[in-house]
Amino acid sequence: MNFDGTILLVDDEAHVRKYIGLILTSTLTAPRIIEGSDGIEAMETYKSANPDVVLLDVNMPQQGGIETLRQIRAHDPDAVVIMLSSLTNRQTVEEALQLGAVSYIRKDTPKDEIAAIIRQTLAECFGDARQDDGA
Amino acid sequence: MVGVAAQAVLATPAMPPSDQSLRGCKILIVDDDRLNVRVLQGILAPEGFTLADAGSGEGALDLYAEFQPDLVLLDVELPGINGFDTCRELRRLHGEEETAPVIFITARAESDDVVEGLTAGGVDYLPKPVRAREALARIHTHLHNRILMEQLSRANAAKNRFLGMAAHDLRTPLASIRGLAEFLQDPALGPLNPSQRDLVETIHDTSRSMLHLVNELLDVATIEAGELKLQPGPCDLGKLVEKSVYLANIDAARKDTRIVVEPADATSLTLDEARMKQVVDNLLSNAVKYSPPGATIMVRVGRDNGTCSFSVIDQGPGIPDRERHKLFKDFGRLSVQPTGGEKATGLGLAICRKIVEAHHGAITAENLPVRGCEFRVTLPIPA
């Protein structure tokens, strides 16, 4: 998929950042990926880098994804945030969607399905202009 | 000092030694005869028990909630509701598992009365007039059992929490390992030689089956902790089954197996679609797992008499009669082996049963006359 925007990828676990990062680079043409490992740092990075999309882990020490999502949306009501969840806890996911997250990814989903969710969400948020128009 | 201790023992030669671990245990005495209450107090107070008493069944029901006894001594013949009914009511109000053990005190030590007392939920009975030694010995036993039951229930809850946490924390890293192994298999990252490819495949397959096990353990922990909360919504059972069959056929094709679903009328129900899909997927994957390569698996969806059902009919060896009792239990692995080297955790059908029962349905397995087995899930259609 044709996408060259900036993606802020926030998860406290390095293996998740590596794995999801690989999915992003193999699914999108030229994403610029910035990594973050906690919610407080993510908020700072959001302000300075102004990314197009945030992939945000729900469960993080110090400051969790829900609170970080709240802060990001307060700072920028149009922020595009996709939650990363390891939970079967549908309540937390629903709370995130109510707070304005555009979709969520369960991290134990097979990689092709994760890639499909990312493509679909980006197409919905940024329209067809960025979707496969070079193909 | 030795002399004093010896004297204390000698002073009550007929009494069992008092049990320090039971001091402070709360006993509720229910008897309309004040003299009987005083006799029992005289036996129990020196043991360090905390006591309360009521003169009627109704009084006992009121006092129980406030006093929270560890054991109830309950006279059978009471004004108002009798002891048996009081016991039934206590257990109805406070739960069969949670209600403190009830020991009946009765002059009617006929076998029928004893049986009625025990079926009403009592754990034991004491004949009148009460003999102190016997009463204490029985009370000690039941208090010890009660304490052990509480410890057991706490230990089980802790086990479930641990299982849930461990499974939860293992899941994400396993998903990463599986996913990263998939990337290694992708020729875009560069070619692997045959033995490297073999190793990566092993990493991928092993992490995939571990992830499956961990997910099932997490399900068991969730369900056992009573946290299986259904999210019911409208769902067409026929469509749900067809969708699952479509995906299962992709896996089945690897074993040259076909799953054929007979077309069904619209069967709209109210159920938790994600959980019911788990049941369908599990039955389909079992059918493929235990049928010989090249088999055809039949799936039927139907409705009659206020129920809706689906069945999965495999061509496997069936369920050995002597192992039937294990089929739907946790870790109930049978001697029957998968035909393509697939893994079995022994948890899948136990989870299916719990999900189906949470929907007020039933799951059964019947061997077919020649070979194969039919697994059937029946769900009520709300009136």
mmCIF file of N, CA, C and O in Angstrom, chain A residues 15 19 22-23 26 86-87 90 106-111, chain B residues 168 171-173 175-176 178-180 182-183 215 231 272:
data_model
loop_
_atom_site.group_PDB
_atom_site.id
_atom_site.type_symbol
_atom_site.label_atom_id
_atom_site.label_comp_id
_atom_site.label_asym_id
_atom_site.label_seq_id
_atom_site.Cartn_x
_atom_site.Cartn_y
_atom_site.Cartn_z
ATOM 1 N N HIS A 15 10.214 -6.659 21.452
ATOM 2 C CA HIS A 15 9.901 -7.651 20.410
ATOM 3 C C HIS A 15 8.635 -7.275 19.654
ATOM 4 O O HIS A 15 8.505 -7.551 18.463
ATOM 5 N N TYR A 19 8.396 -6.621 15.691
ATOM 6 C CA TYR A 19 7.456 -7.423 14.895
ATOM 7 C C TYR A 19 6.464 -6.524 14.147
ATOM 8 O O TYR A 19 6.321 -6.620 12.927
ATOM 9 N N LEU A 22 8.158 -4.542 11.437
ATOM 10 C CA LEU A 22 8.385 -5.314 10.209
ATOM 11 C C LEU A 22 7.123 -5.411 9.372
ATOM 12 O O LEU A 22 7.167 -5.333 8.139
ATOM 13 N N ILE A 23 5.982 -5.599 10.061
ATOM 14 C CA ILE A 23 4.709 -5.666 9.322
ATOM 15 C C ILE A 23 4.461 -4.344 8.601
ATOM 16 O O ILE A 23 4.070 -4.324 7.429
ATOM 17 N N SER A 26 6.782 -3.919 5.611
ATOM 18 C CA SER A 26 6.512 -4.840 4.502
ATOM 19 C C SER A 26 5.145 -4.580 3.865
ATOM 20 O O SER A 26 4.879 -5.054 2.769
ATOM 21 N N SER A 86 -3.195 -6.780 23.970
ATOM 22 C CA SER A 86 -2.926 -8.197 24.176
ATOM 23 C C SER A 86 -4.084 -8.790 24.962
ATOM 24 O O SER A 86 -4.056 -9.915 25.381
ATOM 25 N N LEU A 87 -5.076 -7.973 25.161
ATOM 26 C CA LEU A 87 -6.154 -8.372 26.050
ATOM 27 C C LEU A 87 -7.308 -9.002 25.302
ATOM 28 O O LEU A 87 -7.575 -8.677 24.166
ATOM 29 N N ARG A 90 -12.607 -6.931 26.278
ATOM 30 C CA ARG A 90 -13.281 -6.121 25.282
ATOM 31 C C ARG A 90 -13.670 -4.753 25.829
ATOM 32 O O ARG A 90 -13.835 -3.809 25.089
ATOM 33 N N ARG A 106 -5.273 -6.936 17.896
ATOM 34 C CA ARG A 106 -4.825 -7.872 18.933
ATOM 35 C C ARG A 106 -3.486 -8.442 18.505
ATOM 36 O O ARG A 106 -3.344 -8.954 17.404
ATOM 37 N N LYS A 107 -2.504 -8.340 19.424
ATOM 38 C CA LYS A 107 -1.137 -8.646 19.014
ATOM 39 C C LYS A 107 -0.910 -10.120 18.714
ATOM 40 O O LYS A 107 0.092 -10.479 18.117
ATOM 41 N N ASP A 108 -1.852 -10.987 19.137
ATOM 42 C CA ASP A 108 -1.662 -12.411 18.816
ATOM 43 C C ASP A 108 -2.373 -12.802 17.511
ATOM 44 O O ASP A 108 -2.469 -13.973 17.193
ATOM 45 N N THR A 109 -2.829 -11.806 16.773
ATOM 46 C CA THR A 109 -3.442 -12.075 15.467
ATOM 47 C C THR A 109 -2.339 -12.433 14.464
ATOM 48 O O THR A 109 -1.258 -11.848 14.515
ATOM 49 N N PRO A 110 -2.591 -13.377 13.540
ATOM 50 C CA PRO A 110 -1.585 -13.696 12.520
ATOM 51 C C PRO A 110 -1.186 -12.446 11.725
ATOM 52 O O PRO A 110 -1.994 -11.535 11.546
ATOM 53 N N LYS A 111 0.071 -12.429 11.241
ATOM 54 C CA LYS A 111 0.619 -11.174 10.702
ATOM 55 C C LYS A 111 -0.126 -10.653 9.475
ATOM 56 O O LYS A 111 -0.273 -9.455 9.306
ATOM 57 N N HIS B 168 -1.448 -15.057 29.941
ATOM 58 C CA HIS B 168 -1.562 -13.726 29.368
ATOM 59 C C HIS B 168 -0.185 -13.168 29.007
ATOM 60 O O HIS B 168 0.035 -12.644 27.925
ATOM 61 N N ARG B 171 1.543 -14.889 26.009
ATOM 62 C CA ARG B 171 0.875 -14.852 24.717
ATOM 63 C C ARG B 171 1.540 -13.881 23.734
ATOM 64 O O ARG B 171 1.799 -14.244 22.589
ATOM 65 N N THR B 172 1.806 -12.661 24.199
ATOM 66 C CA THR B 172 2.364 -11.671 23.265
ATOM 67 C C THR B 172 3.755 -12.076 22.771
ATOM 68 O O THR B 172 4.009 -12.038 21.568
ATOM 69 N N PRO B 173 4.676 -12.467 23.681
ATOM 70 C CA PRO B 173 5.984 -12.893 23.161
ATOM 71 C C PRO B 173 5.875 -14.063 22.187
ATOM 72 O O PRO B 173 6.575 -14.090 21.174
ATOM 73 N N ALA B 175 3.397 -14.709 20.231
ATOM 74 C CA ALA B 175 2.869 -14.191 18.954
ATOM 75 C C ALA B 175 3.992 -13.520 18.167
ATOM 76 O O ALA B 175 4.073 -13.655 16.945
ATOM 77 N N SER B 176 4.886 -12.813 18.875
ATOM 78 C CA SER B 176 6.014 -12.178 18.179
ATOM 79 C C SER B 176 6.945 -13.227 17.586
ATOM 80 O O SER B 176 7.396 -13.088 16.442
ATOM 81 N N ARG B 178 6.255 -16.269 16.671
ATOM 82 C CA ARG B 178 5.579 -16.866 15.519
ATOM 83 C C ARG B 178 5.641 -15.932 14.304
ATOM 84 O O ARG B 178 5.994 -16.336 13.197
ATOM 85 N N GLY B 179 5.330 -14.657 14.546
ATOM 86 C CA GLY B 179 5.292 -13.697 13.445
ATOM 87 C C GLY B 179 6.674 -13.454 12.858
ATOM 88 O O GLY B 179 6.836 -13.379 11.638
ATOM 89 N N LEU B 180 7.689 -13.337 13.743
ATOM 90 C CA LEU B 180 9.048 -13.091 13.242
ATOM 91 C C LEU B 180 9.563 -14.294 12.450
ATOM 92 O O LEU B 180 10.263 -14.136 11.450
ATOM 93 N N GLU B 182 7.697 -16.170 10.688
ATOM 94 C CA GLU B 182 7.039 -16.062 9.379
ATOM 95 C C GLU B 182 7.816 -15.107 8.465
ATOM 96 O O GLU B 182 7.959 -15.364 7.270
ATOM 97 N N PHE B 183 8.321 -14.024 9.059
ATOM 98 C CA PHE B 183 9.112 -13.086 8.249
ATOM 99 C C PHE B 183 10.371 -13.755 7.726
ATOM 100 O O PHE B 183 10.783 -13.542 6.593
ATOM 101 N N ASN B 215 -3.632 -19.977 24.806
ATOM 102 C CA ASN B 215 -4.972 -19.408 24.659
ATOM 103 C C ASN B 215 -6.013 -20.293 25.335
ATOM 104 O O ASN B 215 -6.943 -19.799 25.968
ATOM 105 N N GLN B 231 -21.349 -12.025 25.491
ATOM 106 C CA GLN B 231 -21.811 -10.774 24.905
ATOM 107 C C GLN B 231 -22.796 -11.141 23.809
ATOM 108 O O GLN B 231 -22.435 -11.189 22.625
ATOM 109 N N ASP B 272 -23.455 -15.277 21.805
ATOM 110 C CA ASP B 272 -22.158 -14.620 21.732
ATOM 111 C C ASP B 272 -21.436 -15.209 20.525
ATOM 112 O O ASP B 272 -20.919 -16.318 20.583
#
